[in-house]
Amino acid sequence: MALQMTVPFLSSFLPNPRHRLTAHGFIPQKRASKDISCSTTTATYSTTVPRRSGNYKPSIWDYDFVQSLVSDYKVETHATRVEKLKEDVKHLLKETNSSLAQMELIDNLHRLGVRWLFETEIKQALYTILLDNTNIEMKEDLHAVSTRFRLLRQHGHKVSADVFNDFKDEKGGFKTSLSLDIKGMLSLYEASHLAFQGETILDEARAFTSTHLMDIRKNIDPVLHKKVEHALDIPLHWRIEKLEARWYMDIYMREEGMNPSLLELAKLHFNNVQTTFQRSLRSVSRWWKDLGLGEQYSSFARDRLVESFFWAAAVTSEPQFGRCQEAVTKVIQFISTIDDIYDVYGTVDELELFTDAVDRWDLKAMEQLPEYMKTCFLALYNSINEIGYEILKEEGRNVIPYLRNAWTEMCKAYLVEAKWYSSGYTPTLEEFLQTSLISVGSPAILMYAFALLGQNLAPESSDFVEEVSDILQLAGLMVRFPDDLGTSTDELKRGDNPKSIQCYMHEAGVTEDVARDHIMGLFRETWKKINKSLVESSLPQAFINCAMNLGRVAYCTYKHGDGFSDGYGDPGSQEERRFMCLFAEPLQVDEAKGISFYVDGGSA
Ligand code: 0FV
Ligand code: MN
Ligand code: MN
Ligand code: MN
Ligand code: MN
């Protein structure tokens, strides 16, 4: 029977009690594992086994070019200026006495990528805005109501979507006169992406605003036109923060009443962040070259170190998180290499041995592996132990059991999928998702991020375990859906198991277009769940934000114009443009005219 794109479907497996404690690399498991049968002797593998290839292109990035990325911008030279500008902005926040002006300022701090410099001040200001419900503007102005709603939800405050009831007419639809208020419509559109499940008024708001904005966008002033196109392409809540900051600076400078201090600060901070990106990127790039795995597996696997770094930079971008960016880059490059071994190159016998070796986590286990797998296993083993050592040395926390367990769970999921492929089995969508939300790698990535950002992973209580497990599962789905939308067509061509789209087509007997819409609907539902965690979970907001960032980078990687394509495995000019702007091109701070729009159609 066809699964409906409804709330009950998602909530029927999310969170999944059966998987709660075991499936997501959270609680370290004992070694023995019944569901995986492994022989313990070396596989008799033959070089004549027919093997597939990913047919992936070599990296588009030259190693020497990456090593040459050293910005002229010197953080120390501008430090005093940055402090002065920060003080100016803090004063501005205090002195702005209209709630709307204050919210617009906070919104600009977000969009310009400097919100993290003013965390305390923003928190205080929003708290005041939360308590102030005497302000009439906050009830009747669509832009003001929408911005207030969005900012408060984004910061974890409980606000009801009922505030939008006042904008409906007697027939229950949104008032048609609203369509003349473009600014308000745009704000409502952005706010609608902060919905929880079941808030139909926000689904209506999204449909209403999308349709009207689409209609009117041609006849408005050019800057507003850019903003509308950009928002309709990808909503603000789903965008990668630092890319958005770079784009928005070009808009902001043309804005009436823009604040030059704020723009200057945003540019200086962007340059500052870029220097840490460059340092981390050079370091991980050296690490990857020294390992030699890119070269060893070049006939079948993806060599995507720079792309992996881009993902890591999107997950945590502030300068103090350099160590986290490096570790996350390593895990992502390992994920794509090992995923290619399971999906493309390895035989099921070999994959069982690899899974067993990771499960046992000892060097003896390496002996049983075919030659080509030994380097990869040892590199993974060393990398995790090294990251674990650093944290143990500096903070006295042992995170190794969590990291290695994340890998055990991931390899088990990879193996299940490889067996589906070799037996020609098509699972139901739900069965597929239970495995593939792990195999997509984002729960492991998030586990690394938690470990590196100082989260104590020792389960303190069952609530804590449950909350971490929920967020890992949501992070899995946030990446799985866009990944399948962007990669499954090529995957099936090269020989891989059916992904969510095909499982749903098989199960519901629908066309690919219908199945794609269904998967996109599930992606939206997953956002609603994670939006709720932001308000309800007791985990630090920074961690929930990491999970959201994974969804953002996944969506922005795979969405291309009106369709989807594989921006990770097969990067093109859009990706190249993004890397250059984030990692290579510092902003000219004193440039009088600023910079012209550098991306067509607002697709960066
Ligand atoms: C996904 O590749 C993959 F490994 C990527 C993009 C590395 C970055 C990390 C994450 C996606 C979390 P692929 O589409 O081959 O993955 P599946 O699971 O579909 O084989
Ligand atoms: Mn794959
Ligand atoms: Mn795979
Ligand atoms: Mn596969
Ligand atoms: Mn894929």
PDB file of C-alpha atoms in Angstrom, residues 391-569:
ATOM      1  CA  ILE A 391      41.306  15.218  23.203  1.00  0.00           C
ATOM      2  CA  LEU A 392      42.484  12.902  25.957  1.00  0.00           C
ATOM      3  CA  LYS A 393      45.705  14.856  26.363  1.00  0.00           C
ATOM      4  CA  GLU A 394      44.044  18.247  26.428  1.00  0.00           C
ATOM      5  CA  GLU A 395      40.739  17.594  28.125  1.00  0.00           C
ATOM      6  CA  GLY A 396      40.989  14.208  29.779  1.00  0.00           C
ATOM      7  CA  ARG A 397      37.998  12.824  27.848  1.00  0.00           C
ATOM      8  CA  ASN A 398      38.271   9.515  26.020  1.00  0.00           C
ATOM      9  CA  VAL A 399      36.149   9.796  22.900  1.00  0.00           C
ATOM     10  CA  ILE A 400      37.703   6.864  21.016  1.00  0.00           C
ATOM     11  CA  PRO A 401      34.941   4.373  21.936  1.00  0.00           C
ATOM     12  CA  TYR A 402      32.311   6.728  20.470  1.00  0.00           C
ATOM     13  CA  LEU A 403      34.171   7.446  17.269  1.00  0.00           C
ATOM     14  CA  ARG A 404      35.037   3.834  16.572  1.00  0.00           C
ATOM     15  CA  ASN A 405      31.521   2.723  17.400  1.00  0.00           C
ATOM     16  CA  ALA A 406      30.141   5.262  14.942  1.00  0.00           C
ATOM     17  CA  TRP A 407      32.316   3.541  12.336  1.00  0.00           C
ATOM     18  CA  THR A 408      31.213   0.059  13.356  1.00  0.00           C
ATOM     19  CA  GLU A 409      27.589   1.033  12.967  1.00  0.00           C
ATOM     20  CA  MET A 410      28.266   2.705   9.653  1.00  0.00           C
ATOM     21  CA  CYS A 411      30.162  -0.274   8.223  1.00  0.00           C
ATOM     22  CA  LYS A 412      27.377  -2.621   9.322  1.00  0.00           C
ATOM     23  CA  ALA A 413      24.883  -0.423   7.477  1.00  0.00           C
ATOM     24  CA  TYR A 414      27.117  -0.335   4.387  1.00  0.00           C
ATOM     25  CA  LEU A 415      27.292  -4.118   4.493  1.00  0.00           C
ATOM     26  CA  VAL A 416      23.519  -4.520   4.691  1.00  0.00           C
ATOM     27  CA  GLU A 417      23.215  -2.328   1.582  1.00  0.00           C
ATOM     28  CA  ALA A 418      25.943  -4.223  -0.282  1.00  0.00           C
ATOM     29  CA  LYS A 419      24.048  -7.445   0.428  1.00  0.00           C
ATOM     30  CA  TRP A 420      20.801  -5.909  -0.820  1.00  0.00           C
ATOM     31  CA  TYR A 421      22.589  -5.018  -4.001  1.00  0.00           C
ATOM     32  CA  SER A 422      24.178  -8.413  -4.521  1.00  0.00           C
ATOM     33  CA  SER A 423      20.910 -10.237  -3.864  1.00  0.00           C
ATOM     34  CA  GLY A 424      18.827  -7.823  -5.946  1.00  0.00           C
ATOM     35  CA  TYR A 425      16.569  -7.024  -2.994  1.00  0.00           C
ATOM     36  CA  THR A 426      14.425  -3.886  -2.921  1.00  0.00           C
ATOM     37  CA  PRO A 427      13.544  -2.921   0.644  1.00  0.00           C
ATOM     38  CA  THR A 428      10.508  -0.909   1.676  1.00  0.00           C
ATOM     39  CA  LEU A 429      11.155   2.787   2.118  1.00  0.00           C
ATOM     40  CA  GLU A 430      11.042   2.467   5.879  1.00  0.00           C
ATOM     41  CA  GLU A 431      13.433  -0.489   5.895  1.00  0.00           C
ATOM     42  CA  PHE A 432      15.760   1.380   3.578  1.00  0.00           C
ATOM     43  CA  LEU A 433      15.743   4.511   5.726  1.00  0.00           C
ATOM     44  CA  GLN A 434      16.524   2.679   8.946  1.00  0.00           C
ATOM     45  CA  THR A 435      19.790   1.502   7.439  1.00  0.00           C
ATOM     46  CA  SER A 436      20.575   4.358   5.135  1.00  0.00           C
ATOM     47  CA  LEU A 437      20.161   7.157   7.621  1.00  0.00           C
ATOM     48  CA  ILE A 438      23.269   5.622   9.185  1.00  0.00           C
ATOM     49  CA  SER A 439      25.129   4.765   5.985  1.00  0.00           C
ATOM     50  CA  VAL A 440      24.842   8.324   4.718  1.00  0.00           C
ATOM     51  CA  GLY A 441      27.411   9.216   7.347  1.00  0.00           C
ATOM     52  CA  SER A 442      25.931  12.293   8.971  1.00  0.00           C
ATOM     53  CA  PRO A 443      25.340  10.646  12.368  1.00  0.00           C
ATOM     54  CA  ALA A 444      29.046   9.758  12.430  1.00  0.00           C
ATOM     55  CA  ILE A 445      29.994  13.262  11.336  1.00  0.00           C
ATOM     56  CA  LEU A 446      27.857  14.734  14.079  1.00  0.00           C
ATOM     57  CA  MET A 447      29.409  12.381  16.603  1.00  0.00           C
ATOM     58  CA  TYR A 448      32.835  13.682  15.637  1.00  0.00           C
ATOM     59  CA  ALA A 449      31.570  17.258  15.913  1.00  0.00           C
ATOM     60  CA  PHE A 450      30.095  16.560  19.376  1.00  0.00           C
ATOM     61  CA  ALA A 451      33.360  15.003  20.502  1.00  0.00           C
ATOM     62  CA  LEU A 452      35.454  17.844  19.145  1.00  0.00           C
ATOM     63  CA  LEU A 453      33.231  20.625  20.436  1.00  0.00           C
ATOM     64  CA  GLY A 454      33.566  19.418  23.982  1.00  0.00           C
ATOM     65  CA  GLN A 455      30.273  17.629  24.512  1.00  0.00           C
ATOM     66  CA  ASN A 456      30.608  15.084  27.268  1.00  0.00           C
ATOM     67  CA  LEU A 457      29.365  11.927  25.572  1.00  0.00           C
ATOM     68  CA  ALA A 458      29.104   9.722  28.618  1.00  0.00           C
ATOM     69  CA  PRO A 459      25.390   8.982  28.938  1.00  0.00           C
ATOM     70  CA  GLU A 460      24.256  10.903  32.014  1.00  0.00           C
ATOM     71  CA  SER A 461      20.628   9.886  31.856  1.00  0.00           C
ATOM     72  CA  SER A 462      18.199   8.075  29.621  1.00  0.00           C
ATOM     73  CA  ASP A 463      16.764  11.418  28.499  1.00  0.00           C
ATOM     74  CA  PHE A 464      20.172  12.496  27.355  1.00  0.00           C
ATOM     75  CA  VAL A 465      20.729   9.263  25.440  1.00  0.00           C
ATOM     76  CA  GLU A 466      17.347   9.637  23.810  1.00  0.00           C
ATOM     77  CA  GLU A 467      17.927  13.234  22.807  1.00  0.00           C
ATOM     78  CA  VAL A 468      21.329  12.518  21.304  1.00  0.00           C
ATOM     79  CA  SER A 469      19.915   9.519  19.485  1.00  0.00           C
ATOM     80  CA  ASP A 470      17.046  11.595  18.082  1.00  0.00           C
ATOM     81  CA  ILE A 471      19.302  14.303  16.816  1.00  0.00           C
ATOM     82  CA  LEU A 472      21.660  11.785  15.184  1.00  0.00           C
ATOM     83  CA  GLN A 473      18.742  10.174  13.380  1.00  0.00           C
ATOM     84  CA  LEU A 474      17.433  13.517  12.207  1.00  0.00           C
ATOM     85  CA  ALA A 475      20.908  14.437  10.963  1.00  0.00           C
ATOM     86  CA  GLY A 476      20.906  11.145   9.048  1.00  0.00           C
ATOM     87  CA  LEU A 477      17.636  11.910   7.297  1.00  0.00           C
ATOM     88  CA  MET A 478      18.547  15.535   6.668  1.00  0.00           C
ATOM     89  CA  VAL A 479      21.393  14.321   4.474  1.00  0.00           C
ATOM     90  CA  ARG A 480      19.899  11.102   3.105  1.00  0.00           C
ATOM     91  CA  PHE A 481      16.952  12.717   1.333  1.00  0.00           C
ATOM     92  CA  PRO A 482      18.907  15.359  -0.630  1.00  0.00           C
ATOM     93  CA  ASP A 483      21.693  12.840  -1.302  1.00  0.00           C
ATOM     94  CA  ASP A 484      19.233  10.452  -2.929  1.00  0.00           C
ATOM     95  CA  LEU A 485      17.635  13.283  -4.890  1.00  0.00           C
ATOM     96  CA  GLY A 486      21.062  14.281  -6.198  1.00  0.00           C
ATOM     97  CA  THR A 487      22.933  11.013  -6.612  1.00  0.00           C
ATOM     98  CA  SER A 488      20.608   8.033  -7.067  1.00  0.00           C
ATOM     99  CA  THR A 489      20.222   8.345 -10.845  1.00  0.00           C
ATOM    100  CA  ASP A 490      23.977   7.933 -11.374  1.00  0.00           C
ATOM    101  CA  GLU A 491      24.222   5.353  -8.617  1.00  0.00           C
ATOM    102  CA  LEU A 492      21.741   3.078 -10.284  1.00  0.00           C
ATOM    103  CA  LYS A 493      23.546   3.424 -13.578  1.00  0.00           C
ATOM    104  CA  ARG A 494      26.861   2.427 -12.059  1.00  0.00           C
ATOM    105  CA  GLY A 495      25.328  -0.421 -10.097  1.00  0.00           C
ATOM    106  CA  ASP A 496      24.074   0.273  -6.587  1.00  0.00           C
ATOM    107  CA  ASN A 497      21.092  -0.676  -4.505  1.00  0.00           C
ATOM    108  CA  PRO A 498      17.796   1.209  -4.925  1.00  0.00           C
ATOM    109  CA  LYS A 499      17.689   4.407  -2.872  1.00  0.00           C
ATOM    110  CA  SER A 500      14.732   6.089  -1.175  1.00  0.00           C
ATOM    111  CA  ILE A 501      13.204   7.297  -4.458  1.00  0.00           C
ATOM    112  CA  GLN A 502      13.326   3.858  -6.075  1.00  0.00           C
ATOM    113  CA  CYS A 503      12.200   2.060  -2.911  1.00  0.00           C
ATOM    114  CA  TYR A 504       9.171   4.304  -2.790  1.00  0.00           C
ATOM    115  CA  MET A 505       8.440   3.866  -6.497  1.00  0.00           C
ATOM    116  CA  HIS A 506       8.600   0.094  -6.030  1.00  0.00           C
ATOM    117  CA  GLU A 507       6.460   0.055  -2.935  1.00  0.00           C
ATOM    118  CA  ALA A 508       3.833   2.621  -3.936  1.00  0.00           C
ATOM    119  CA  GLY A 509       3.808   1.897  -7.655  1.00  0.00           C
ATOM    120  CA  VAL A 510       4.332   5.536  -8.556  1.00  0.00           C
ATOM    121  CA  THR A 511       6.387   7.377 -11.156  1.00  0.00           C
ATOM    122  CA  GLU A 512       9.804   8.798 -10.423  1.00  0.00           C
ATOM    123  CA  ASP A 513       8.430  12.363 -10.380  1.00  0.00           C
ATOM    124  CA  VAL A 514       5.840  11.454  -7.782  1.00  0.00           C
ATOM    125  CA  ALA A 515       8.455   9.627  -5.715  1.00  0.00           C
ATOM    126  CA  ARG A 516      10.808  12.604  -5.863  1.00  0.00           C
ATOM    127  CA  ASP A 517       8.053  14.900  -4.608  1.00  0.00           C
ATOM    128  CA  HIS A 518       7.360  12.445  -1.835  1.00  0.00           C
ATOM    129  CA  ILE A 519      11.016  12.399  -0.744  1.00  0.00           C
ATOM    130  CA  MET A 520      11.184  16.193  -0.887  1.00  0.00           C
ATOM    131  CA  GLY A 521       8.086  16.230   1.337  1.00  0.00           C
ATOM    132  CA  LEU A 522       9.825  13.949   3.837  1.00  0.00           C
ATOM    133  CA  PHE A 523      12.825  16.291   3.806  1.00  0.00           C
ATOM    134  CA  ARG A 524      10.493  19.150   4.763  1.00  0.00           C
ATOM    135  CA  GLU A 525       8.967  17.051   7.536  1.00  0.00           C
ATOM    136  CA  THR A 526      12.439  16.295   8.866  1.00  0.00           C
ATOM    137  CA  TRP A 527      13.178  20.019   9.035  1.00  0.00           C
ATOM    138  CA  LYS A 528      10.017  20.493  11.050  1.00  0.00           C
ATOM    139  CA  LYS A 529      11.180  17.869  13.547  1.00  0.00           C
ATOM    140  CA  ILE A 530      14.567  19.438  13.911  1.00  0.00           C
ATOM    141  CA  ASN A 531      13.004  22.896  14.270  1.00  0.00           C
ATOM    142  CA  LYS A 532      11.120  21.519  17.224  1.00  0.00           C
ATOM    143  CA  SER A 533      14.303  20.099  18.762  1.00  0.00           C
ATOM    144  CA  LEU A 534      15.752  23.568  18.642  1.00  0.00           C
ATOM    145  CA  VAL A 535      12.965  24.698  20.936  1.00  0.00           C
ATOM    146  CA  GLU A 536      12.495  21.584  23.067  1.00  0.00           C
ATOM    147  CA  SER A 537      15.755  19.684  23.333  1.00  0.00           C
ATOM    148  CA  SER A 538      17.993  20.201  26.325  1.00  0.00           C
ATOM    149  CA  LEU A 539      21.111  19.651  24.232  1.00  0.00           C
ATOM    150  CA  PRO A 540      23.172  22.759  23.582  1.00  0.00           C
ATOM    151  CA  GLN A 541      21.813  24.738  20.631  1.00  0.00           C
ATOM    152  CA  ALA A 542      25.240  24.604  19.019  1.00  0.00           C
ATOM    153  CA  PHE A 543      24.872  20.847  18.490  1.00  0.00           C
ATOM    154  CA  ILE A 544      21.412  21.063  17.030  1.00  0.00           C
ATOM    155  CA  ASN A 545      22.757  23.760  14.801  1.00  0.00           C
ATOM    156  CA  CYS A 546      25.489  21.360  13.600  1.00  0.00           C
ATOM    157  CA  ALA A 547      22.790  18.850  12.629  1.00  0.00           C
ATOM    158  CA  MET A 548      20.899  21.600  10.808  1.00  0.00           C
ATOM    159  CA  ASN A 549      24.096  22.669   9.089  1.00  0.00           C
ATOM    160  CA  LEU A 550      24.492  19.131   7.757  1.00  0.00           C
ATOM    161  CA  GLY A 551      21.042  19.364   6.209  1.00  0.00           C
ATOM    162  CA  ARG A 552      21.916  22.771   4.806  1.00  0.00           C
ATOM    163  CA  VAL A 553      25.175  21.729   3.198  1.00  0.00           C
ATOM    164  CA  ALA A 554      23.570  18.567   1.827  1.00  0.00           C
ATOM    165  CA  TYR A 555      20.673  20.437   0.283  1.00  0.00           C
ATOM    166  CA  CYS A 556      22.903  23.169  -1.141  1.00  0.00           C
ATOM    167  CA  THR A 557      25.348  20.563  -2.499  1.00  0.00           C
ATOM    168  CA  TYR A 558      22.763  18.504  -4.321  1.00  0.00           C
ATOM    169  CA  LYS A 559      20.295  21.177  -5.380  1.00  0.00           C
ATOM    170  CA  HIS A 560      21.288  22.683  -8.673  1.00  0.00           C
ATOM    171  CA  GLY A 561      19.068  25.302 -10.265  1.00  0.00           C
ATOM    172  CA  ASP A 562      15.645  23.745 -10.632  1.00  0.00           C
ATOM    173  CA  GLY A 563      16.872  20.184 -10.262  1.00  0.00           C
ATOM    174  CA  PHE A 564      19.345  18.076  -8.328  1.00  0.00           C
ATOM    175  CA  SER A 565      22.797  16.769  -9.194  1.00  0.00           C
ATOM    176  CA  ASP A 566      25.865  15.388  -7.456  1.00  0.00           C
ATOM    177  CA  GLY A 567      27.802  18.477  -6.377  1.00  0.00           C
ATOM    178  CA  TYR A 568      30.080  16.380  -4.165  1.00  0.00           C
ATOM    179  CA  GLY A 569      31.078  13.498  -6.423  1.00  0.00           C
TER     180      GLY A 569
END
